[in-house]
PDB file of C-alpha atoms in Angstrom:
ATOM      1  CA  MET A   1      20.922   0.146  -6.099  1.00 84.00           C
ATOM      2  CA  LEU A   2      18.327  -2.137  -7.636  1.00 92.00           C
ATOM      3  CA  ILE A   3      16.147  -4.390  -5.475  1.00 92.00           C
ATOM      4  CA  SER A   4      13.680  -6.593  -7.357  1.00 93.00           C
ATOM      5  CA  CYS A   5      10.796  -8.545  -5.882  1.00 93.00           C
ATOM      6  CA  TYR A   6       8.405 -10.976  -7.583  1.00 93.00           C
ATOM      7  CA  ASN A   7       5.584 -12.646  -5.676  1.00 90.00           C
ATOM      8  CA  PRO A   8       3.074 -14.039  -8.202  1.00 91.00           C
ATOM      9  CA  GLN A   9       1.101 -16.009  -5.619  1.00 87.00           C
ATOM     10  CA  GLU A  10       0.221 -12.865  -3.662  1.00 85.00           C
ATOM     11  CA  LEU A  11       0.463 -10.045  -6.223  1.00 89.00           C
ATOM     12  CA  GLY A  12       0.052 -11.677  -9.616  1.00 94.00           C
ATOM     13  CA  ASP A  13       2.391 -11.015 -12.517  1.00 96.00           C
ATOM     14  CA  VAL A  14       3.884  -7.823 -11.070  1.00 96.00           C
ATOM     15  CA  LEU A  15       7.604  -7.131 -10.730  1.00 97.00           C
ATOM     16  CA  MET A  16       8.426  -4.541  -8.071  1.00 96.00           C
ATOM     17  CA  VAL A  17      11.732  -2.723  -8.416  1.00 96.00           C
ATOM     18  CA  VAL A  18      13.051  -0.521  -5.598  1.00 94.00           C
ATOM     19  CA  THR A  19      15.827   1.998  -6.297  1.00 93.00           C
ATOM     20  CA  GLY A  20      15.670   4.306  -3.282  1.00 91.00           C
ATOM     21  CA  GLN A  21      14.540   4.537   0.303  1.00 87.00           C
ATOM     22  CA  THR A  22      11.194   6.128   1.089  1.00 79.00           C
ATOM     23  CA  ARG A  23      11.510   8.949   3.609  1.00 80.00           C
ATOM     24  CA  GLY A  24       8.422  11.103   3.056  1.00 84.00           C
ATOM     25  CA  LYS A  25       5.380  11.470   0.860  1.00 93.00           C
ATOM     26  CA  GLN A  26       5.335   9.633  -2.446  1.00 94.00           C
ATOM     27  CA  ARG A  27       3.992  10.421  -5.890  1.00 95.00           C
ATOM     28  CA  VAL A  28       2.608   7.632  -8.081  1.00 97.00           C
ATOM     29  CA  THR A  29       2.506   7.988 -11.873  1.00 97.00           C
ATOM     30  CA  GLN A  30       1.217   5.294 -14.227  1.00 97.00           C
ATOM     31  CA  HIS A  31       1.786   5.028 -17.963  1.00 96.00           C
ATOM     32  CA  GLY A  32       0.325   1.844 -19.382  1.00 95.00           C
ATOM     33  CA  ASP A  33       1.642  -1.181 -17.491  1.00 96.00           C
ATOM     34  CA  VAL A  34       4.399   0.743 -15.692  1.00 98.00           C
ATOM     35  CA  VAL A  35       3.946   2.569 -12.386  1.00 98.00           C
ATOM     36  CA  ARG A  36       6.632   4.979 -11.206  1.00 97.00           C
ATOM     37  CA  ILE A  37       6.970   5.772  -7.495  1.00 97.00           C
ATOM     38  CA  SER A  38       8.873   8.953  -6.702  1.00 96.00           C
ATOM     39  CA  ASP A  39       9.574  11.321  -3.819  1.00 94.00           C
ATOM     40  CA  ALA A  40       6.806  13.922  -3.766  1.00 94.00           C
ATOM     41  CA  GLU A  41       9.216  16.772  -2.949  1.00 92.00           C
ATOM     42  CA  THR A  42      12.338  15.972  -4.975  1.00 92.00           C
ATOM     43  CA  ASP A  43      10.790  13.790  -7.724  1.00 93.00           C
ATOM     44  CA  LYS A  44      13.631  11.297  -7.187  1.00 93.00           C
ATOM     45  CA  THR A  45      12.673   7.850  -8.463  1.00 95.00           C
ATOM     46  CA  LEU A  46      12.107   5.372  -5.619  1.00 95.00           C
ATOM     47  CA  GLY A  47      11.018   2.448  -7.750  1.00 96.00           C
ATOM     48  CA  TYR A  48       8.728   0.984 -10.385  1.00 97.00           C
ATOM     49  CA  ASN A  49       5.991  -1.623 -10.615  1.00 97.00           C
ATOM     50  CA  PHE A  50       5.873  -3.528 -13.901  1.00 98.00           C
ATOM     51  CA  TRP A  51       2.464  -5.094 -14.543  1.00 97.00           C
ATOM     52  CA  HIS A  52       2.333  -8.177 -16.816  1.00 96.00           C
ATOM     53  CA  ALA A  53       6.036  -8.553 -16.099  1.00 97.00           C
ATOM     54  CA  LYS A  54       6.396 -11.804 -18.045  1.00 96.00           C
ATOM     55  CA  ASN A  55       5.638  -9.897 -21.233  1.00 96.00           C
ATOM     56  CA  ILE A  56       8.983  -8.170 -20.590  1.00 97.00           C
ATOM     57  CA  ILE A  57      10.907 -11.035 -18.976  1.00 96.00           C
ATOM     58  CA  PRO A  58       9.275 -14.337 -20.063  1.00 96.00           C
ATOM     59  CA  GLU A  59      11.636 -16.436 -17.944  1.00 94.00           C
ATOM     60  CA  LEU A  60      10.885 -14.469 -14.760  1.00 93.00           C
ATOM     61  CA  ASN A  61      10.451 -16.801 -11.815  1.00 86.00           C
ATOM     62  CA  GLY A  62      10.900 -16.907  -8.089  1.00 80.00           C
ATOM     63  CA  GLN A  63       9.234 -15.956  -4.859  1.00 79.00           C
ATOM     64  CA  GLY A  64      10.529 -12.857  -3.077  1.00 83.00           C
ATOM     65  CA  GLN A  65      13.733 -11.065  -4.001  1.00 86.00           C
ATOM     66  CA  VAL A  66      14.975 -11.998  -7.485  1.00 89.00           C
ATOM     67  CA  GLN A  67      18.371 -11.356  -9.050  1.00 88.00           C
ATOM     68  CA  LEU A  68      18.007  -9.833 -12.489  1.00 93.00           C
ATOM     69  CA  THR A  69      20.614 -10.218 -15.227  1.00 93.00           C
ATOM     70  CA  ALA A  70      22.003  -7.280 -17.182  1.00 94.00           C
ATOM     71  CA  SER A  71      19.914  -8.230 -20.222  1.00 96.00           C
ATOM     72  CA  GLN A  72      16.754  -8.432 -18.097  1.00 96.00           C
ATOM     73  CA  VAL A  73      17.425  -4.967 -16.667  1.00 97.00           C
ATOM     74  CA  GLU A  74      17.898  -3.704 -20.221  1.00 97.00           C
ATOM     75  CA  GLY A  75      14.501  -5.187 -21.063  1.00 97.00           C
ATOM     76  CA  LEU A  76      12.969  -3.218 -18.204  1.00 97.00           C
ATOM     77  CA  ASN A  77      14.658  -0.049 -19.437  1.00 97.00           C
ATOM     78  CA  GLN A  78      13.161  -0.615 -22.879  1.00 97.00           C
ATOM     79  CA  ALA A  79       9.741  -0.956 -21.228  1.00 97.00           C
ATOM     80  CA  LEU A  80      10.351   2.324 -19.386  1.00 97.00           C
ATOM     81  CA  LYS A  81      11.210   4.069 -22.646  1.00 97.00           C
ATOM     82  CA  ALA A  82       8.062   2.698 -24.284  1.00 97.00           C
ATOM     83  CA  ALA A  83       6.029   4.039 -21.364  1.00 96.00           C
ATOM     84  CA  LYS A  84       7.647   7.494 -21.713  1.00 96.00           C
ATOM     85  CA  PHE A  85       9.687   7.198 -18.520  1.00 97.00           C
ATOM     86  CA  ASP A  86      13.450   7.695 -18.197  1.00 94.00           C
ATOM     87  CA  ALA A  87      15.368   4.456 -18.687  1.00 93.00           C
ATOM     88  CA  ASP A  88      17.277   4.884 -15.432  1.00 92.00           C
ATOM     89  CA  LEU A  89      17.651   1.352 -14.064  1.00 96.00           C
ATOM     90  CA  VAL A  90      21.230   0.192 -13.469  1.00 94.00           C
ATOM     91  CA  ASP A  91      22.149  -3.484 -13.160  1.00 91.00           C
ATOM     92  CA  ASP A  92      23.337  -4.556  -9.691  1.00 88.00           C
ATOM     93  CA  ASP A  93      24.656  -8.125  -9.551  1.00 85.00           C
ATOM     94  CA  THR A  94      26.529  -7.902  -6.233  1.00 89.00           C
ATOM     95  CA  PRO A  95      25.477 -10.522  -3.647  1.00 91.00           C
ATOM     96  CA  LYS A  96      23.368  -9.118  -0.828  1.00 93.00           C
ATOM     97  CA  PHE A  97      23.667 -12.043   1.607  1.00 96.00           C
ATOM     98  CA  VAL A  98      27.313 -12.863   2.246  1.00 97.00           C
ATOM     99  CA  VAL A  99      29.491 -14.678   4.736  1.00 98.00           C
ATOM    100  CA  GLY A 100      31.133 -12.210   7.095  1.00 97.00           C
ATOM    101  CA  TYR A 101      33.861 -12.326   9.733  1.00 98.00           C
ATOM    102  CA  VAL A 102      33.552 -10.244  12.912  1.00 97.00           C
ATOM    103  CA  GLU A 103      36.991  -8.661  13.226  1.00 97.00           C
ATOM    104  CA  GLU A 104      36.243  -6.340  16.141  1.00 97.00           C
ATOM    105  CA  MET A 105      33.455  -5.749  18.637  1.00 96.00           C
ATOM    106  CA  GLU A 106      32.944  -3.126  21.294  1.00 95.00           C
ATOM    107  CA  ALA A 107      30.117  -2.005  23.526  1.00 93.00           C
ATOM    108  CA  HIS A 108      27.695   0.551  22.140  1.00 95.00           C
ATOM    109  CA  PRO A 109      28.318   3.926  23.836  1.00 92.00           C
ATOM    110  CA  ASP A 110      24.598   4.483  24.530  1.00 90.00           C
ATOM    111  CA  SER A 111      23.217   1.011  25.137  1.00 90.00           C
ATOM    112  CA  ASP A 112      23.677  -1.803  27.630  1.00 85.00           C
ATOM    113  CA  HIS A 113      22.845  -4.552  25.127  1.00 90.00           C
ATOM    114  CA  LEU A 114      23.944  -3.333  21.671  1.00 95.00           C
ATOM    115  CA  HIS A 115      27.446  -3.882  20.292  1.00 96.00           C
ATOM    116  CA  VAL A 116      29.315  -2.166  17.474  1.00 96.00           C
ATOM    117  CA  THR A 117      31.169  -4.544  15.181  1.00 97.00           C
ATOM    118  CA  LYS A 118      33.666  -4.236  12.375  1.00 98.00           C
ATOM    119  CA  THR A 119      32.705  -7.089  10.076  1.00 98.00           C
ATOM    120  CA  ARG A 120      34.633  -8.081   6.956  1.00 97.00           C
ATOM    121  CA  VAL A 121      32.504  -9.016   3.950  1.00 96.00           C
ATOM    122  CA  ASP A 122      33.109  -9.410   0.194  1.00 93.00           C
ATOM    123  CA  ASP A 123      35.794  -7.551  -1.780  1.00 90.00           C
ATOM    124  CA  GLY A 124      37.725  -6.958   1.444  1.00 88.00           C
ATOM    125  CA  ASN A 125      35.200  -4.376   2.644  1.00 94.00           C
ATOM    126  CA  VAL A 126      34.750  -3.925   6.371  1.00 97.00           C
ATOM    127  CA  LEU A 127      31.304  -2.775   7.493  1.00 97.00           C
ATOM    128  CA  GLN A 128      30.323  -1.167  10.762  1.00 97.00           C
ATOM    129  CA  ILE A 129      27.263  -3.088  11.918  1.00 97.00           C
ATOM    130  CA  VAL A 130      25.426  -2.575  15.192  1.00 96.00           C
ATOM    131  CA  CYS A 131      24.149  -5.864  16.580  1.00 95.00           C
ATOM    132  CA  GLY A 132      21.925  -6.628  19.564  1.00 93.00           C
ATOM    133  CA  ALA A 133      22.240 -10.408  19.599  1.00 94.00           C
ATOM    134  CA  PRO A 134      23.343 -11.767  22.985  1.00 94.00           C
ATOM    135  CA  ASN A 135      25.784 -14.261  21.428  1.00 95.00           C
ATOM    136  CA  ILE A 136      27.661 -11.902  19.093  1.00 95.00           C
ATOM    137  CA  ALA A 137      31.456 -11.984  19.565  1.00 96.00           C
ATOM    138  CA  ALA A 138      34.657 -11.089  17.779  1.00 97.00           C
ATOM    139  CA  GLY A 139      36.138 -13.937  15.765  1.00 97.00           C
ATOM    140  CA  GLN A 140      32.824 -15.354  14.578  1.00 97.00           C
ATOM    141  CA  THR A 141      31.924 -16.316  11.023  1.00 97.00           C
ATOM    142  CA  VAL A 142      28.423 -14.999  10.397  1.00 97.00           C
ATOM    143  CA  VAL A 143      25.753 -14.229   7.784  1.00 97.00           C
ATOM    144  CA  VAL A 144      25.538 -10.566   6.779  1.00 98.00           C
ATOM    145  CA  ALA A 145      22.581  -8.991   4.996  1.00 96.00           C
ATOM    146  CA  LYS A 146      24.144  -6.033   3.226  1.00 96.00           C
ATOM    147  CA  VAL A 147      22.436  -2.784   2.351  1.00 94.00           C
ATOM    148  CA  GLY A 148      20.023  -3.640  -0.464  1.00 91.00           C
ATOM    149  CA  ALA A 149      19.122  -7.095   0.852  1.00 93.00           C
ATOM    150  CA  MET A 150      15.465  -8.042   1.095  1.00 92.00           C
ATOM    151  CA  MET A 151      14.792 -10.270   4.069  1.00 92.00           C
ATOM    152  CA  PRO A 152      12.349 -13.199   3.783  1.00 89.00           C
ATOM    153  CA  SER A 153       9.905 -11.040   5.772  1.00 88.00           C
ATOM    154  CA  GLY A 154       9.972  -8.448   2.977  1.00 87.00           C
ATOM    155  CA  ALA A 155      11.941  -5.887   4.990  1.00 91.00           C
ATOM    156  CA  ILE A 156      14.738  -4.132   3.075  1.00 92.00           C
ATOM    157  CA  ILE A 157      18.110  -3.422   4.684  1.00 94.00           C
ATOM    158  CA  TRP A 158      19.024   0.263   4.434  1.00 93.00           C
ATOM    159  CA  PRO A 159      21.876   2.285   5.936  1.00 93.00           C
ATOM    160  CA  GLY A 160      20.766   3.522   9.322  1.00 91.00           C
ATOM    161  CA  LYS A 161      21.624   4.363  12.894  1.00 91.00           C
ATOM    162  CA  LEU A 162      20.922   2.500  16.120  1.00 89.00           C
ATOM    163  CA  ARG A 163      20.976   4.747  19.159  1.00 88.00           C
ATOM    164  CA  GLY A 164      23.024   7.293  17.216  1.00 90.00           C
ATOM    165  CA  VAL A 165      25.649   4.902  15.808  1.00 93.00           C
ATOM    166  CA  ALA A 166      25.792   4.210  12.051  1.00 95.00           C
ATOM    167  CA  SER A 167      25.043   0.656  10.944  1.00 96.00           C
ATOM    168  CA  ASP A 168      25.465  -0.578   7.358  1.00 96.00           C
ATOM    169  CA  GLY A 169      23.904  -4.003   7.244  1.00 96.00           C
ATOM    170  CA  MET A 170      22.618  -6.690   9.588  1.00 97.00           C
ATOM    171  CA  ILE A 171      24.201  -9.762  11.125  1.00 97.00           C
ATOM    172  CA  CYS A 172      21.459 -12.370  10.820  1.00 97.00           C
ATOM    173  CA  SER A 173      19.929 -15.116  12.877  1.00 95.00           C
ATOM    174  CA  ALA A 174      18.779 -18.350  11.262  1.00 95.00           C
ATOM    175  CA  ARG A 175      15.199 -17.384  12.117  1.00 94.00           C
ATOM    176  CA  GLU A 176      15.533 -14.035  10.312  1.00 95.00           C
ATOM    177  CA  LEU A 177      16.815 -15.950   7.272  1.00 94.00           C
ATOM    178  CA  ALA A 178      13.760 -18.260   7.474  1.00 93.00           C
ATOM    179  CA  LEU A 179      15.977 -21.347   7.438  1.00 93.00           C
ATOM    180  CA  PRO A 180      14.420 -24.732   8.258  1.00 90.00           C
ATOM    181  CA  ASN A 181      15.173 -25.933  11.817  1.00 85.00           C
ATOM    182  CA  ALA A 182      16.044 -22.369  12.871  1.00 90.00           C
ATOM    183  CA  PRO A 183      16.162 -21.982  16.679  1.00 87.00           C
ATOM    184  CA  GLN A 184      13.196 -19.889  17.814  1.00 82.00           C
ATOM    185  CA  LYS A 185      15.249 -17.711  20.124  1.00 82.00           C
ATOM    186  CA  ARG A 186      17.373 -14.584  19.894  1.00 86.00           C
ATOM    187  CA  GLY A 187      20.912 -14.964  18.638  1.00 93.00           C
ATOM    188  CA  ILE A 188      22.880 -14.684  15.416  1.00 95.00           C
ATOM    189  CA  MET A 189      23.744 -17.741  13.350  1.00 95.00           C
ATOM    190  CA  GLU A 190      27.395 -18.641  13.826  1.00 95.00           C
ATOM    191  CA  LEU A 191      28.780 -20.513  10.826  1.00 96.00           C
ATOM    192  CA  PRO A 192      31.497 -23.181  11.049  1.00 95.00           C
ATOM    193  CA  ALA A 193      34.643 -21.454   9.765  1.00 94.00           C
ATOM    194  CA  GLU A 194      35.902 -24.673   8.170  1.00 95.00           C
ATOM    195  CA  GLN A 195      32.857 -24.756   5.861  1.00 94.00           C
ATOM    196  CA  PHE A 196      32.283 -21.062   5.104  1.00 96.00           C
ATOM    197  CA  THR A 197      34.733 -18.410   3.907  1.00 95.00           C
ATOM    198  CA  ALA A 198      34.284 -14.731   4.646  1.00 95.00           C
ATOM    199  CA  GLY A 199      33.416 -12.797   1.508  1.00 95.00           C
ATOM    200  CA  GLU A 200      31.617 -15.566  -0.377  1.00 97.00           C
ATOM    201  CA  PRO A 201      27.887 -15.349  -1.125  1.00 96.00           C
ATOM    202  CA  PHE A 202      25.868 -17.096   1.567  1.00 96.00           C
ATOM    203  CA  ASP A 203      24.478 -20.418   0.343  1.00 95.00           C
ATOM    204  CA  PHE A 204      21.044 -20.804   1.960  1.00 93.00           C
ATOM    205  CA  GLU A 205      20.879 -24.559   1.250  1.00 93.00           C
ATOM    206  CA  LYS A 206      24.304 -25.097   2.794  1.00 94.00           C
ATOM    207  CA  GLY A 207      23.273 -23.050   5.813  1.00 92.00           C
ATOM    208  CA  ALA A 208      20.105 -25.117   6.224  1.00 92.00           C
ATOM    209  CA  ALA A 209      22.189 -28.300   6.088  1.00 91.00           C
ATOM    210  CA  VAL A 210      24.339 -27.019   8.953  1.00 88.00           C
ATOM    211  CA  LEU A 211      21.249 -26.426  11.064  1.00 87.00           C
ATOM    212  CA  LYS A 212      19.940 -29.892  10.249  1.00 80.00           C
ATOM    213  CA  VAL A 213      23.155 -31.443  11.558  1.00 76.00           C
ATOM    214  CA  GLN A 214      23.047 -29.292  14.683  1.00 72.00           C
ATOM    215  CA  ALA A 215      19.355 -30.035  15.387  1.00 60.00           C
TER     216      ALA A 215
END
């Protein structure tokens, strides 16, 4: 997994790369312009901060989560080698926000408002996702933030459990996706099935256009 975030307005020319979930105490090691964050007990790498990132990737741009190319990841690995760190970054070009189709839904065994869904995403994969939205239903076309997605709020989607039931992703509302004209109320965003196909990457501009028509 490789989650990259670039926010020059708030943090300056720093590229943050997350490779693992933080569960306990962290250790921070800096060599030159590279900071390694690792698990204090296991020494497993959790991520890196690359200062003066445009010296490594001159074309770097964006605000929030950025998708790096294979050659850009190789450039980061070269920077890690130069800083005497292991070059352990692996390119991940799979889409993290995709169109999903809710194939099945049942009540959560330990909740009166959560539901457990089987939701088909890209490559024919079916994810178990626990959802608390009041309007969730089987047969809907929806937006799924897969494990490894960074939400507009900065939160990262990790595998987890809700009231003891495994959940691998999140079915999103328009508000959670920070789309213009998003309804300011609870409820997932249901996509028109004639315009969106399950498994394709979610097009944020296309989704915003749907909301504009509905507004």
